[in-house]
Short mmCIF file of C-alpha atoms and ligand atoms in Angstrom, two decimals:
data_model
loop_
_atom_site.label_atom_id
_atom_site.label_comp_id
_atom_site.label_asym_id
_atom_site.label_seq_id
_atom_site.Cartn_x
_atom_site.Cartn_y
_atom_site.Cartn_z
CA MET A 21 -5.72 12.73 -10.28
CA ASN A 22 -7.34 9.37 -9.76
CA ILE A 23 -6.19 6.89 -7.13
CA ALA A 24 -6.97 3.18 -6.99
CA VAL A 25 -6.54 1.35 -3.69
CA LEU A 26 -5.98 -2.42 -3.79
CA VAL A 27 -7.00 -4.33 -0.67
CA SER A 28 -7.55 -7.84 0.68
CA GLY A 29 -8.60 -7.36 4.28
CA ASN A 30 -9.62 -4.94 7.00
CA GLY A 31 -8.72 -1.77 5.14
CA SER A 32 -7.75 0.46 8.04
CA ASN A 33 -5.18 2.12 5.77
CA LEU A 34 -7.84 2.58 3.10
CA GLN A 35 -9.94 4.29 5.78
CA ALA A 36 -7.08 6.64 6.67
CA ILE A 37 -6.72 7.57 2.99
CA ILE A 38 -10.50 8.08 2.60
CA ASP A 39 -10.46 10.36 5.66
CA ALA A 40 -7.45 12.33 4.40
CA VAL A 41 -9.15 12.92 1.03
CA SER A 42 -12.41 14.01 2.65
CA GLN A 43 -10.51 16.34 4.99
CA GLY A 44 -8.90 17.98 1.94
CA LYS A 45 -5.38 16.80 2.83
CA ILE A 46 -5.01 14.95 -0.47
CA HIS A 47 -6.26 16.70 -3.61
CA ALA A 48 -7.23 13.63 -5.59
CA LYS A 49 -10.10 11.25 -6.00
CA ILE A 50 -10.18 7.64 -4.81
CA ALA A 51 -11.79 6.48 -8.02
CA LEU A 52 -11.65 2.74 -7.43
CA VAL A 53 -11.12 0.14 -4.71
CA ILE A 54 -10.11 -3.30 -5.97
CA SER A 55 -10.15 -6.46 -3.87
CA ASP A 56 -9.17 -10.06 -4.56
CA ASN A 57 -11.41 -11.10 -1.67
CA ASP A 58 -15.17 -10.49 -1.70
CA SER A 59 -15.44 -10.62 2.10
CA ALA A 60 -12.79 -7.95 2.77
CA TYR A 61 -14.13 -5.39 5.27
CA ALA A 62 -12.30 -2.79 3.17
CA LEU A 63 -15.10 -3.15 0.60
CA THR A 64 -17.67 -2.08 3.20
CA ARG A 65 -15.56 0.96 3.98
CA ALA A 66 -15.36 1.82 0.26
CA LYS A 67 -19.11 1.46 -0.24
CA LYS A 68 -19.82 3.65 2.81
CA ALA A 69 -17.67 6.33 1.19
CA ASN A 70 -19.46 5.88 -2.17
CA ILE A 71 -16.33 4.66 -3.90
CA GLU A 72 -16.65 2.33 -6.85
CA THR A 73 -15.46 -1.21 -6.08
CA PHE A 74 -14.25 -4.06 -8.24
CA VAL A 75 -13.80 -7.58 -6.87
CA LEU A 76 -11.84 -10.18 -8.76
CA SER A 77 -11.12 -13.58 -7.25
CA PRO A 78 -7.89 -15.18 -8.47
CA ASN A 79 -9.68 -18.54 -8.67
CA GLY A 80 -9.89 -19.74 -12.23
CA PHE A 81 -6.97 -17.68 -13.53
CA LYS A 82 -4.17 -19.76 -15.00
CA SER A 83 -1.41 -17.31 -14.15
CA ARG A 84 -0.61 -14.17 -12.21
CA GLU A 85 -0.17 -12.37 -15.56
CA ASP A 86 -3.71 -13.28 -16.66
CA TYR A 87 -5.19 -12.07 -13.38
CA ASP A 88 -3.19 -8.85 -13.47
CA LYS A 89 -4.27 -8.17 -17.06
CA GLU A 90 -7.88 -7.93 -15.87
CA ILE A 91 -6.87 -5.61 -13.05
CA ILE A 92 -4.88 -3.39 -15.45
CA LYS A 93 -7.94 -3.22 -17.73
CA GLU A 94 -10.03 -1.85 -14.84
CA LEU A 95 -7.32 0.62 -13.84
CA LYS A 96 -7.09 1.93 -17.43
CA LYS A 97 -10.87 2.19 -17.75
CA THR A 98 -10.89 4.43 -14.68
CA ASN A 99 -7.85 6.50 -15.77
CA ILE A 100 -5.88 5.68 -12.66
CA ASP A 101 -2.75 7.77 -12.02
CA LEU A 102 -1.61 6.12 -8.77
CA VAL A 103 -2.06 2.56 -7.53
CA VAL A 104 -1.95 2.20 -3.74
CA LEU A 105 -1.49 -1.26 -2.26
CA ALA A 106 -3.05 -1.31 1.21
CA GLY A 107 -2.88 -4.81 2.61
CA PHE A 108 -3.23 -6.38 -0.86
CA MET A 109 -1.99 -9.91 -0.32
CA ARG A 110 -0.75 -10.65 -3.82
CA LEU A 111 2.54 -10.16 -5.60
CA LEU A 112 2.26 -8.16 -8.81
CA SER A 113 3.46 -9.51 -12.16
CA SER A 114 6.33 -7.71 -13.83
CA ASN A 115 3.94 -6.61 -16.58
CA PHE A 116 1.77 -4.84 -13.98
CA VAL A 117 4.83 -3.19 -12.42
CA LYS A 118 6.09 -2.08 -15.84
CA THR A 119 2.69 -0.70 -16.89
CA TYR A 120 2.54 1.49 -13.76
CA GLU A 121 6.26 2.05 -13.23
CA ASN A 122 6.88 4.36 -10.26
CA LYS A 123 3.13 4.73 -9.88
CA ILE A 124 2.51 1.85 -7.47
CA MET A 125 3.03 2.34 -3.73
CA ASN A 126 3.07 -0.17 -0.92
CA ILE A 127 3.18 0.14 2.85
CA HIS A 128 5.18 -2.35 4.89
CA PRO A 129 5.04 -2.75 8.69
CA ALA A 130 8.83 -2.79 9.24
CA LEU A 131 11.93 -0.85 8.32
CA LEU A 132 12.86 -2.33 4.95
CA PRO A 133 15.04 -4.08 4.00
CA SER A 134 14.54 -5.71 7.43
CA PHE A 135 11.68 -8.12 8.00
CA LYS A 136 10.35 -8.42 4.45
CA GLY A 137 7.33 -10.59 3.76
CA THR A 138 3.91 -11.07 5.30
CA HIS A 139 4.94 -11.33 8.97
CA GLY A 140 6.99 -8.16 9.42
CA ILE A 141 5.64 -7.40 12.89
CA LYS A 142 5.90 -10.91 14.32
CA ASP A 143 9.37 -11.35 12.79
CA ALA A 144 10.65 -8.14 14.42
CA ILE A 145 9.39 -9.26 17.85
CA GLU A 146 10.83 -12.75 17.47
CA HIS A 147 14.15 -11.37 16.30
CA GLY A 148 14.36 -9.29 19.46
CA ALA A 149 14.62 -6.03 17.51
CA LYS A 150 14.66 -2.92 19.73
CA VAL A 151 13.25 -0.74 16.98
CA THR A 152 11.12 -1.43 13.95
CA GLY A 153 8.79 0.85 12.01
CA VAL A 154 6.94 1.57 8.81
CA THR A 155 8.12 1.91 5.21
CA VAL A 156 6.21 3.37 2.28
CA HIS A 157 7.93 2.44 -0.98
CA PHE A 158 7.40 2.22 -4.70
CA VAL A 159 6.81 -1.29 -5.96
CA ASP A 160 9.22 -3.03 -8.29
CA ASP A 161 9.19 -6.65 -9.40
CA LYS A 162 10.88 -7.98 -6.24
CA LEU A 163 9.16 -8.48 -2.90
CA ASP A 164 9.25 -5.40 -0.61
CA ASN A 165 12.19 -4.06 -2.57
CA GLY A 166 11.39 -0.85 -4.46
CA PRO A 167 12.71 2.66 -3.67
CA VAL A 168 11.84 3.94 -0.21
CA ILE A 169 9.56 7.00 -0.13
CA ILE A 170 9.31 7.55 3.63
CA GLN A 171 10.20 5.57 6.75
CA ASP A 172 9.63 6.11 10.43
CA VAL A 173 10.57 4.29 13.59
CA VAL A 174 8.59 2.51 16.31
CA LYS A 175 10.32 1.40 19.52
CA VAL A 176 9.82 -2.19 20.60
CA ASP A 177 9.32 -2.35 24.37
CA GLU A 178 10.21 -5.45 26.36
CA LYS A 179 6.57 -5.90 27.24
CA ASP A 180 5.32 -5.55 23.67
CA THR A 181 3.31 -8.40 22.18
CA ILE A 182 2.53 -8.84 18.49
CA ASP A 183 -0.85 -7.18 19.15
CA SER A 184 0.48 -4.17 21.04
CA LEU A 185 3.26 -3.61 18.50
CA GLU A 186 0.77 -3.95 15.67
CA GLU A 187 -1.39 -1.27 17.26
CA LYS A 188 1.55 1.15 17.42
CA ILE A 189 2.56 0.37 13.85
CA HIS A 190 -0.96 0.81 12.48
CA LYS A 191 -1.28 4.18 14.20
CA LEU A 192 1.89 5.34 12.47
CA GLU A 193 0.84 3.82 9.12
CA HIS A 194 -2.39 5.79 9.18
CA LYS A 195 -0.40 9.04 9.34
CA MET A 196 2.34 8.05 6.92
CA TYR A 197 0.37 6.58 4.03
CA PRO A 198 -1.81 9.65 3.42
CA GLU A 199 1.32 11.80 3.68
CA ALA A 200 3.23 9.74 1.08
CA ILE A 201 0.22 9.87 -1.24
CA ARG A 202 -0.05 13.63 -0.79
CA LEU A 203 3.63 14.03 -1.75
CA PHE A 204 3.07 11.97 -4.90
CA ILE A 205 -0.10 13.81 -5.90
CA GLU A 206 1.60 17.18 -5.40
CA GLY A 207 4.54 16.08 -7.59
CA LYS A 208 7.01 16.33 -4.70
CA LEU A 209 8.69 12.95 -5.18
CA LYS A 210 11.79 13.06 -7.38
CA ILE A 211 13.03 9.60 -8.23
CA GLU A 212 16.76 9.17 -8.89
CA GLY A 213 17.42 5.46 -9.25
CA ARG A 214 16.79 3.90 -5.83
CA LYS A 215 16.82 7.29 -4.14
CA ILE A 216 13.81 9.48 -3.72
CA LYS A 217 14.19 13.16 -3.00
CA ILE A 218 11.31 14.95 -1.35
CA LEU A 219 10.95 18.40 -2.86
CA LYS A 220 9.95 21.32 -0.64
C1 GRF B 9 -0.76 -3.13 7.13
O1 GRF B 9 -0.11 -3.41 8.34
C2 GRF B 9 0.25 -2.96 6.02
O2 GRF B 9 1.49 -2.51 6.48
C3 GRF B 9 0.37 -4.34 5.47
O3 GRF B 9 -0.90 -4.90 5.57
C4 GRF B 9 -1.61 -4.30 6.64
C5 GRF B 9 -2.94 -3.87 6.11
O4 GRF B 9 -3.82 -3.45 7.12
N1 GRF B 9 0.89 -4.29 4.12
P1 GRF B 9 -5.21 -2.77 6.75
O5 GRF B 9 -5.99 -3.77 5.87
O6 GRF B 9 -4.94 -1.50 6.03
O7 GRF B 9 -5.91 -2.56 8.06
#
């Protein structure tokens, strides 16, 4: 099976997935890394791992649909079976979501449906939450809304700052994302509406 990872920034989750594949924990190929940002460090990580990259700036596209059409073209060319969003800072058009229905995953640094959006870690701290965590979910056409694949909890200590909480959350993300991908690749995720059963 072929995986595409879509990124915009640092790519520490991409790195965790690259490592899991090279350690034989995920039996699939990362066939393509796509970025909307040509200075994303994630692209350096991809190149170091000899993974094909494709960069497409949204500048000059009239609509999200037009931009996504180009991305879908690349995904089809590479016969992608699973699209993994790893810090990709764009919402997907409903056409994209429909084309890869139940084949697009995202990771969110909070326990959805709490603290949706781009500041999940900061929002949890400011809300005074005692626990937060990580969610891996399938992507539908609403923000941070699709069926939950796996979730796990991180405690928020009184002395936690955004940085220290982020560090704890990233550590957990780097274990959880490869695991969720493994479950998908091995056909262990059974989707029943919003509910996902994990087969043994
Ligand atoms: C992660 O915290 C992820 O939960 C969020 O974006 C961040 C990406 O980090 N969606 P990285 O680029 O993988 O280091």
